[in-house]
Structures are given as C-alpha cells and as structure tokens.
Coordinates of C-alpha atoms in Angstrom, one line a residue:
Chain A
M1 CA 99.2 108.3 106.2
S2 CA 98.2 111.5 105.2
T3 CA 100.3 113.5 107.6
T4 CA 103.4 111.3 106.0
S5 CA 102.0 112.5 102.6
A6 CA 101.8 116.2 103.8
G7 CA 105.3 116.1 104.9
L8 CA 106.7 114.8 101.8
A9 CA 104.8 117.5 99.6
K10 CA 106.3 120.2 102.0
K11 CA 109.7 118.9 101.2
F12 CA 108.9 118.8 97.5
G13 CA 108.3 122.7 97.8
Y14 CA 104.7 122.9 98.1
T15 CA 103.4 126.0 100.1
N16 CA 99.9 125.4 100.6
I17 CA 99.2 122.2 102.2
R18 CA 96.2 120.8 104.5
V19 CA 95.5 117.6 105.9
Y20 CA 92.0 116.4 106.4
L21 CA 92.8 114.3 109.4
D22 CA 89.3 112.8 110.2
G23 CA 89.5 111.3 106.7
E24 CA 87.1 109.1 104.5
P25 CA 85.3 107.7 107.7
A26 CA 84.3 111.0 108.8
W27 CA 83.2 112.2 105.2
S28 CA 80.9 109.0 105.0
K29 CA 79.6 109.4 108.4
A30 CA 78.5 113.0 107.5
N31 CA 76.3 111.3 104.6
L32 CA 78.5 112.9 101.9
P33 CA 79.0 111.0 98.7
T34 CA 81.8 108.5 98.1
Y35 CA 82.7 106.7 94.8
A36 CA 84.0 103.4 93.8
N37 CA 86.2 103.3 90.8
H38 CA 85.3 101.4 87.6
D39 CA 87.7 98.4 88.1
F40 CA 86.4 97.6 91.6
I41 CA 82.9 97.8 90.5
K42 CA 83.6 95.5 87.6
K43 CA 86.2 93.0 89.5
G44 CA 85.7 93.5 93.0
N45 CA 83.9 91.1 95.4
V46 CA 80.9 93.8 95.8
V47 CA 77.3 93.9 95.6
L48 CA 76.2 96.3 93.1
V49 CA 72.6 97.5 93.4
D50 CA 70.5 99.6 90.9
I51 CA 67.9 101.5 93.0
R52 CA 66.1 103.1 89.9
P53 CA 62.6 102.0 89.0
S54 CA 62.7 98.4 87.7
T55 CA 61.5 99.6 84.2
D56 CA 64.7 101.7 84.1
A57 CA 66.8 98.8 85.0
V58 CA 65.2 96.4 82.5
A59 CA 65.8 99.2 79.7
G60 CA 69.6 99.1 80.6
R61 CA 71.7 98.6 83.6
I62 CA 75.3 98.2 84.7
K63 CA 76.4 94.5 83.9
G64 CA 76.1 92.5 87.0
A65 CA 73.9 94.8 89.0
Y66 CA 70.9 93.7 91.2
S67 CA 67.7 95.6 90.9
I68 CA 66.2 96.9 94.1
P69 CA 64.0 99.9 93.3
Y70 CA 64.1 102.6 95.9
D71 CA 60.6 102.2 97.1
Q72 CA 61.3 98.4 97.8
L73 CA 64.6 99.0 99.6
D74 CA 63.3 99.2 103.0
D75 CA 61.7 95.7 102.5
R76 CA 64.6 94.1 101.2
L77 CA 67.3 95.4 103.0
D78 CA 67.8 92.1 105.0
D79 CA 68.6 90.6 101.5
I80 CA 71.8 92.6 101.3
P81 CA 74.8 91.3 103.1
R82 CA 76.0 93.7 105.8
N83 CA 79.5 93.1 105.6
A84 CA 79.7 93.3 102.0
P85 CA 81.2 96.4 99.9
V86 CA 77.8 97.7 98.5
I87 CA 77.9 100.0 95.5
L88 CA 74.6 101.9 94.6
Y89 CA 73.6 104.0 91.7
G90 CA 70.4 105.8 90.8
E91 CA 69.0 109.1 90.3
A92 CA 68.7 111.9 93.2
E93 CA 67.2 109.4 95.7
V94 CA 70.6 107.6 96.2
M95 CA 71.8 110.0 98.7
D96 CA 68.9 109.2 100.8
A97 CA 69.5 105.5 100.3
V98 CA 72.9 105.6 101.5
E99 CA 71.8 107.6 104.5
E100 CA 69.2 105.0 105.4
M101 CA 71.6 102.0 105.0
R102 CA 74.3 103.5 107.0
E103 CA 71.9 103.9 109.7
D104 CA 70.8 100.3 109.4
G105 CA 74.3 99.1 109.8
F106 CA 75.8 98.9 106.4
K107 CA 79.4 99.8 106.8
Y108 CA 81.0 99.9 103.3
L109 CA 78.8 101.7 100.9
S110 CA 79.8 103.8 97.9
L111 CA 78.3 105.0 94.8
V112 CA 79.1 105.1 90.9
E113 CA 80.1 108.4 90.0
G114 CA 77.7 110.1 87.5
G115 CA 75.3 107.1 88.1
F116 CA 74.1 104.9 85.2
A117 CA 74.8 107.8 82.6
G118 CA 78.1 108.3 83.8
W119 CA 78.9 104.7 83.4
V120 CA 77.6 104.5 79.8
A121 CA 79.5 107.6 79.0
S122 CA 82.7 106.1 80.0
G123 CA 82.0 103.2 77.7
E124 CA 81.6 100.5 80.4
P125 CA 79.6 97.3 80.0
V126 CA 75.9 97.3 80.3
E127 CA 73.3 94.7 80.0
K128 CA 69.3 95.0 79.2
G129 CA 66.2 92.8 79.3
P130 CA 64.6 90.9 82.1
I131 CA 66.4 90.5 85.4
F132 CA 66.8 86.9 86.6
N133 CA 69.3 87.3 89.3
T134 CA 67.1 88.5 91.9
E135 CA 68.6 86.6 95.1
I136 CA 71.7 88.4 96.1
R137 CA 74.7 86.0 96.3
W138 CA 78.0 87.1 98.0
V139 CA 80.5 85.1 99.4
R140 CA 82.9 86.8 102.0
Q141 CA 86.7 86.2 101.3
L142 CA 88.7 85.0 103.9
G143 CA 90.8 87.5 105.8
K144 CA 94.5 87.2 106.9
G145 CA 94.8 84.1 109.3
E146 CA 91.4 82.8 108.8
V147 CA 90.8 79.1 108.7
T148 CA 88.1 77.8 106.3
L149 CA 85.0 76.3 108.1
A150 CA 85.9 73.1 106.1
D151 CA 89.3 72.7 107.6
F152 CA 87.9 73.5 111.1
R153 CA 85.2 71.0 110.7
K154 CA 88.1 68.3 109.9
A155 CA 90.0 69.3 113.0
A156 CA 86.8 69.1 115.2
S157 CA 85.8 65.7 113.9
G158 CA 89.0 64.2 114.5
E159 CA 89.6 63.7 110.7
D160 CA 92.6 66.0 110.7
R161 CA 94.8 64.6 113.5
E162 CA 97.4 67.1 112.6
A163 CA 95.4 70.0 114.0
V164 CA 94.1 71.2 117.5
I165 CA 91.4 73.4 118.2
V166 CA 92.1 76.2 121.0
D167 CA 88.7 77.6 122.4
A168 CA 89.4 81.0 123.8
R169 CA 86.2 81.6 125.8
T170 CA 85.9 81.8 129.4
K171 CA 85.5 78.8 131.4
E172 CA 81.9 80.2 132.4
E173 CA 81.0 80.3 128.7
V174 CA 82.2 76.9 127.9
A175 CA 80.3 75.5 131.1
E176 CA 77.3 77.0 129.8
L177 CA 77.2 76.1 126.2
G178 CA 79.6 73.3 125.9
I179 CA 82.8 72.6 123.8
F180 CA 83.7 71.0 120.5
K181 CA 85.6 67.8 120.1
N182 CA 89.4 67.8 120.1
T183 CA 89.4 71.2 121.7
I184 CA 91.6 72.8 124.5
N185 CA 89.8 75.5 126.5
I186 CA 92.4 78.3 127.2
P187 CA 90.4 81.8 127.9
L188 CA 92.5 84.5 125.8
D189 CA 93.9 86.2 128.9
E190 CA 95.6 82.9 130.0
I191 CA 97.0 82.1 126.7
P192 CA 100.6 83.7 127.5
S193 CA 100.9 81.7 130.6
R194 CA 99.4 78.3 129.4
M195 CA 100.9 78.4 126.0
S196 CA 103.0 75.4 126.9
E197 CA 99.7 73.3 126.6
I198 CA 99.4 73.8 122.9
P199 CA 101.4 71.4 120.9
K200 CA 103.9 73.5 118.7
D201 CA 104.1 70.7 115.8
K202 CA 100.4 71.0 115.0
K203 CA 98.1 73.4 113.3
V204 CA 96.3 75.3 115.9
Y205 CA 92.8 76.4 115.1
V206 CA 91.4 79.2 117.5
H207 CA 87.7 80.1 117.9
C208 CA 85.7 81.9 120.5
A209 CA 82.1 83.3 120.4
T210 CA 82.5 85.7 117.5
G211 CA 86.0 85.7 116.3
A212 CA 87.3 88.8 118.0
R213 CA 89.1 87.0 120.8
A214 CA 90.2 84.2 118.6
D215 CA 92.0 86.9 116.2
M216 CA 93.7 88.3 119.3
A217 CA 94.7 84.7 120.3
Y218 CA 95.9 83.9 116.7
R219 CA 98.2 87.0 116.7
E220 CA 99.8 85.9 120.1
L221 CA 100.4 82.6 118.9
I222 CA 101.9 83.5 115.6
K223 CA 104.1 85.6 117.5
N224 CA 105.5 82.8 119.5
G225 CA 105.9 80.7 116.3
Y226 CA 102.7 78.6 116.3
N227 CA 101.3 77.6 113.0
A228 CA 97.9 79.1 114.0
K229 CA 94.8 80.2 112.1
F230 CA 91.4 81.4 113.7
L231 CA 87.8 81.0 112.8
L232 CA 85.4 83.8 112.5
L233 CA 82.3 81.9 114.0
N234 CA 79.3 83.1 115.7
I235 CA 78.7 80.5 118.3
A236 CA 75.0 81.6 118.5
D237 CA 74.6 80.7 114.9
A238 CA 76.3 77.4 115.0
D239 CA 77.4 77.6 111.4
C240 CA 80.1 75.0 112.1
D241 CA 77.5 72.3 112.7
C242 CA 80.4 70.5 114.6
E243 CA 79.7 68.1 117.4
I244 CA 79.4 69.7 120.9
I245 CA 80.3 68.0 124.0
K246 CA 77.6 69.3 126.3
P247 CA 78.4 70.2 130.0
Chain B
M1 CA 64.8 102.7 109.0
Q2 CA 64.3 105.2 111.8
K3 CA 66.2 108.5 111.2
T4 CA 68.3 109.4 114.1
M5 CA 71.2 111.5 115.1
R6 CA 72.0 109.4 118.1
K7 CA 75.0 107.5 116.7
F8 CA 76.6 110.9 115.4
V9 CA 76.9 112.3 119.0
P10 CA 79.7 110.4 120.2
M11 CA 81.6 110.8 116.8
L12 CA 81.3 114.5 116.7
L13 CA 82.3 114.9 120.4
M14 CA 85.5 112.8 119.7
V15 CA 86.2 114.7 116.7
G16 CA 85.7 118.1 118.5
L17 CA 87.9 117.1 121.4
I18 CA 90.7 115.2 120.0
S19 CA 92.4 114.5 116.6
F20 CA 93.8 111.1 116.1
G21 CA 96.4 110.5 113.4
C22 CA 95.7 108.2 110.8
A23 CA 96.0 104.6 111.2
G24 CA 99.4 103.5 110.6
N25 CA 100.5 107.0 110.7
Q26 CA 104.4 107.1 110.4
G27 CA 106.4 109.9 111.9
A28 CA 103.7 110.6 114.5
D29 CA 105.5 108.8 117.2
Q30 CA 107.9 111.8 117.8
A31 CA 104.7 113.9 118.6
I32 CA 103.9 112.0 121.7
K33 CA 105.0 112.7 125.1
A34 CA 103.4 110.2 127.4
G35 CA 102.4 111.4 130.8
G36 CA 105.0 111.3 133.3
P37 CA 104.6 108.1 135.1
T38 CA 103.4 108.4 138.7
E39 CA 105.5 108.0 141.9
T40 CA 104.4 104.4 142.4
Q41 CA 104.8 103.2 138.8
K42 CA 108.3 104.9 138.3
K43 CA 110.3 101.5 138.4
S44 CA 108.4 99.6 136.4
A45 CA 106.2 101.6 134.0
Q46 CA 106.6 101.0 130.3
L47 CA 104.9 102.0 127.2
Y48 CA 103.2 100.4 124.3
K49 CA 102.6 102.8 121.4
G50 CA 100.5 101.6 118.1
K51 CA 97.2 100.6 116.8
I52 CA 94.7 98.8 118.8
V53 CA 93.9 95.5 117.4
G54 CA 91.1 94.3 119.5
K55 CA 89.6 94.6 123.0
S56 CA 87.7 91.8 124.9
N57 CA 85.7 92.8 127.9
K58 CA 85.1 89.1 128.7
A59 CA 88.9 88.4 128.9
K60 CA 89.7 92.1 130.0
T61 CA 92.6 92.0 127.5
I62 CA 93.5 94.5 124.9
S63 CA 95.8 93.6 121.8
I64 CA 98.0 96.4 120.3
E65 CA 100.3 96.3 117.4
V66 CA 103.8 98.0 118.1
G67 CA 106.5 98.5 115.9
K68 CA 106.5 99.1 112.1
G69 CA 106.6 96.8 109.1
K70 CA 108.3 93.4 109.6
Q71 CA 109.1 94.3 113.1
A72 CA 105.4 94.8 114.1
K73 CA 104.3 92.7 116.9
V74 CA 100.9 92.5 118.5
M75 CA 101.2 92.7 122.3
M76 CA 98.5 91.6 124.8
V77 CA 97.9 93.6 127.8
K78 CA 95.2 92.9 130.6
F79 CA 93.0 95.8 132.0
D80 CA 91.2 96.2 135.1
E81 CA 88.7 98.6 136.8
Q82 CA 91.9 100.8 137.8
T83 CA 92.9 101.2 134.1
K84 CA 92.4 105.0 133.2
G85 CA 91.3 106.1 129.7
M86 CA 89.4 102.9 128.5
E87 CA 87.3 105.3 126.4
H88 CA 90.4 105.6 124.0
V89 CA 90.5 101.8 123.4
A90 CA 88.9 101.3 119.9
K91 CA 89.7 98.9 117.3
G92 CA 91.9 100.7 114.8
H93 CA 92.6 103.6 116.6
A94 CA 96.3 104.8 117.6
A95 CA 96.9 104.6 121.3
I96 CA 99.7 104.8 124.0
I97 CA 99.4 102.1 126.7
T98 CA 101.3 102.5 130.0
Y99 CA 101.7 99.1 131.6
E100 CA 103.1 97.5 134.6
Q101 CA 104.0 93.9 135.4
R102 CA 101.9 92.5 138.3
K103 CA 102.3 88.9 139.5
G104 CA 103.6 87.8 136.1
E105 CA 100.7 89.5 134.1
T106 CA 101.1 92.7 131.9
V107 CA 98.5 95.2 133.0
A108 CA 97.5 98.5 131.6
T109 CA 97.5 101.4 133.9
S110 CA 96.3 104.1 131.6
I111 CA 95.5 104.6 128.1
K112 CA 95.9 107.9 126.0
P113 CA 95.1 108.5 122.4
K114 CA 98.1 108.9 120.2
L115 CA 97.9 112.3 118.5
A116 CA 99.0 113.2 115.1
K117 CA 101.5 115.6 114.4
L118 CA 101.2 117.9 111.3
P119 CA 104.4 119.1 109.6
Q120 CA 105.0 122.8 110.4
G121 CA 103.2 125.4 108.2
V122 CA 100.5 122.6 107.5
T123 CA 97.0 123.1 108.8
E124 CA 94.1 120.5 109.4
I125 CA 90.9 121.0 107.5
K126 CA 87.4 119.6 108.9
T127 CA 84.6 118.0 107.0
R128 CA 82.5 121.0 106.7
E129 CA 85.0 123.3 105.3
L130 CA 86.3 120.5 102.9
Q131 CA 82.7 119.9 101.7
A132 CA 82.3 123.6 100.9
L133 CA 85.6 123.6 98.9
V134 CA 84.4 120.5 97.0
D135 CA 80.9 121.7 96.4
E136 CA 82.0 125.2 95.0
Q137 CA 84.4 123.3 93.0
Q138 CA 87.4 125.2 94.2
E139 CA 90.7 124.7 92.7
L140 CA 92.3 122.0 94.8
Y141 CA 94.2 118.9 94.6
L142 CA 92.6 116.3 96.8
V143 CA 94.9 113.3 97.5
D144 CA 93.8 109.9 99.0
S145 CA 96.8 108.4 100.7
R146 CA 95.5 105.1 101.3
P147 CA 96.6 101.8 99.7
A148 CA 95.0 101.8 96.0
R149 CA 92.4 99.2 96.8
R150 CA 90.8 101.2 99.7
Y151 CA 90.5 104.3 97.1
G152 CA 89.0 101.8 94.8
Q153 CA 86.3 100.8 97.1
A154 CA 85.3 104.5 98.2
H155 CA 86.9 107.8 97.7
L156 CA 85.9 111.4 98.1
P157 CA 84.8 113.3 95.1
G158 CA 87.7 114.4 92.8
A159 CA 90.2 112.8 94.8
V160 CA 93.3 111.2 93.1
S161 CA 94.8 108.2 94.5
I162 CA 98.5 108.3 95.6
P163 CA 99.4 105.8 98.2
V164 CA 102.3 107.0 100.5
P165 CA 105.0 104.5 99.0
L166 CA 104.3 105.7 95.6
L167 CA 104.6 109.5 96.5
K168 CA 107.9 108.5 98.2
K169 CA 109.0 107.0 94.9
K170 CA 107.7 109.3 92.2
K171 CA 107.8 112.3 94.3
A172 CA 106.5 115.5 92.9
A173 CA 105.9 114.2 89.4
L174 CA 102.6 113.0 90.6
L175 CA 101.7 116.4 92.1
P176 CA 100.6 119.6 90.4
A177 CA 103.4 121.7 88.7
D178 CA 102.2 124.8 90.4
R179 CA 103.8 124.8 94.0
D180 CA 101.4 127.2 95.3
R181 CA 98.2 125.2 94.4
L182 CA 96.2 124.0 97.6
L183 CA 97.0 120.4 98.5
I184 CA 94.6 118.4 100.7
F185 CA 95.6 115.0 101.9
Y186 CA 93.3 112.6 103.5
C187 CA 93.3 108.9 104.6
G188 CA 91.4 106.4 106.8
G189 CA 91.1 108.7 109.6
P190 CA 91.3 107.3 113.1
T191 CA 89.8 103.8 112.1

C-alpha cells in the first residue's frame, strides 16, 4: 500500500518522498506510541482503560472507560481480553503500561492522544462519580466466514439437517479426542482430493483444534463453490459443549 | 510481567536482513524475479505469488492468496522436509512459492519472501530515523496508507489517513501544496 501511494505521489510531482516499509507493526514493537481516533474510541468494539489513580477516574473519565489504576494493572491483566483492541490513557506511566502489556501478549494496544486532558479539550463526552462497571465485558465480533457457535451447535446436534460439519484435524487427533456428531473427518491436506465426500447442497461448517486449519479449509471449499463457514473453536476449551463421540 | 528483549531479536534480524512489502502491496509483482528453476524441476516448476493466509504444521499445508481483487483465490500447497525457505512462511507476509505436482498433490519446493519495490528516487526510512523526525517535530507530512478503520484503531503520531483508493481518486488535493515537502508513507508493514 505505502509503495503504491509513494508511486502516486511521485506522479503528482512530489520530489521528497520516503516510505516507512516496516510500518505500524514495527513502530508498535519498538514501544513507540500509536493513537486511536475519537470515533473509534466512542463507537468501536474496544476496551478503554483509564490507568490513572481511581480518585482521578472518579473525578472525571472518558465515557465508557474502565478504571484499572496502574499499580493494580499487573494483577488484573487477565481480566482484559487479549484479542480485543485495548485503548489506554493515563499520565507518563502509560508507555510503561503499553510495554508491559505488549510483552504479556496484548496485540492491539493504542492510546488516547493527549490523554484525558486532550479528550476534554476536544469537547468529547466524559462521566464522573463512582464506577460500577468493574467487570470488563467485551464480545468478539465474528470475522468473515465464521459461523456462530449457536448455528454450529444446531448442526452438531442434528437439529439443523441442512448443515454438515467437516472436522479438518488429523486422524490421530480424532482418534485421541473423539469427534462431534454429524461430522465427517477430512484432514485439511486431504480436502482437495476428498471434496466429493462433502455434500454440495448443504451448509458446510468446518472446525479443527483452534480454527487455523478450519479457516484454510473454508477458503478451499468456498473456492470450489461450497456454502461453507468455519468455527473458531479451541478444542481444549470445549466451548461448544457439543456431544462428542468418544473413540 | 517479565521484561525481556527475547521476542525482539527475531524481529530485528528479519528487518535487518530483508524488507518485505506491505500486505496487499500492488505493483510489487514486477519487482520479483523468482530464482531460476533447477534442472529437475524445469518441466513442472510453477509459482504462486501472494500473501500467506495460513500454515498448518499438522497438515503440512500452506494457504496462499494469489491474484487481486475479485480474481483473488486462496491456493493450498503441501510442504515437506525438503521444502526450502520455510522461515519465510508467516501469516500475512508476502511470499513466492515454487511448487510442483507430485502424485496428484501440489508440493512446495521452495519459498522466498516477496520484496517490495520502491519507485525510483524514493528511499526507505527506518524506525529510528522516523522516530527522530517525529520527536524533533520536523516538518514532514506523514501518511497512513491503510484502510481508514486500521488508522482509527492505531496510527503513528501526527499521521493523516489517506487510504490508497482515496489517493487515487482525489490525487494531489489531499497532499501538501508544496511539492518539495518531505512526504513519508507507511502501512501495515510485512504483516
């Protein structure tokens, strides 16, 4: 993208053009600050955290912010979903918090530019008083091609007869842990050669042990004209609570 | 929260050795000349160029997205112990896979990173130099070329959002009037 833009700028007559090829991920990894814009903070599916002392948060905070003072952050890290876009604000300690959270596995961290004062100065909504929402609630939105757990359950239970499940794990994994009902086991690498075993007139839901192979299988099926979706499921968590046929 | 530099080491090495283009980088294709096929592969050697979608060690399979826009397709290739350059297979990175057909299966023989090509006269800037420019509040026009929602989630200090399609449409109207001003473009890097 950046090289395309640089090419366009050159065409428009600009003479002094450079490209930061390593881009935003390298900037973040160097623990330099990145900012979220105000619309994203207000409307995005984000977790906004005020890391100032709780007395400051009570006196005034960004609307919708959770309060986790920096001195408690270490103990409460597991309360914050690691795959959520997390936006922090505070005083000077905020960059230390970013560094520590990145090292702890948080992928999507950014800051409020100018902190609370900057937010107030732009006339954005604030709230004050005691904080009641202490438990962080965040629901991941489904990505492209993902099936909901509810729909998957219906297929596994046999309630939805218009759907079949494809288990993309290896035979060895299935032999060890068992398989869901109404499910065909076709390991990911065998999908191209065994595709004819999958009914084309039904909805196809693919799962594996995490979702990685299921995502790849889903794309292969879509390419071949199937009405396919995949489930992001951690088989170890058994989130699905679907009946398993034990080996 | 143990402070460690461990995870930065591979990143720094990679950045030092090779520069990838941005994800979905257009125009970079021409820059690539895949390594010449070896004698034994000559007849059947073929290439996939594009972004790695996924890799499964259990299924010994790589998915790569080839083609652009509506023509984009995700292709699956197997790999084995003989496949060279597996270190270049990382989700979201651009790569060139040389493959051959073996007993009805598509098997990768070697994988190379797809390098970005800078337009003539345009130079690369690295993190440290850019950081210095930003810290010193040097006069520069920093442009985030990614889609607007990515900018919304996290952008560099002082950056403006001009996604590639918007720049194509509005042209220089979105850029400074002074044609000699320093412009720096960035996007999502190799991921």
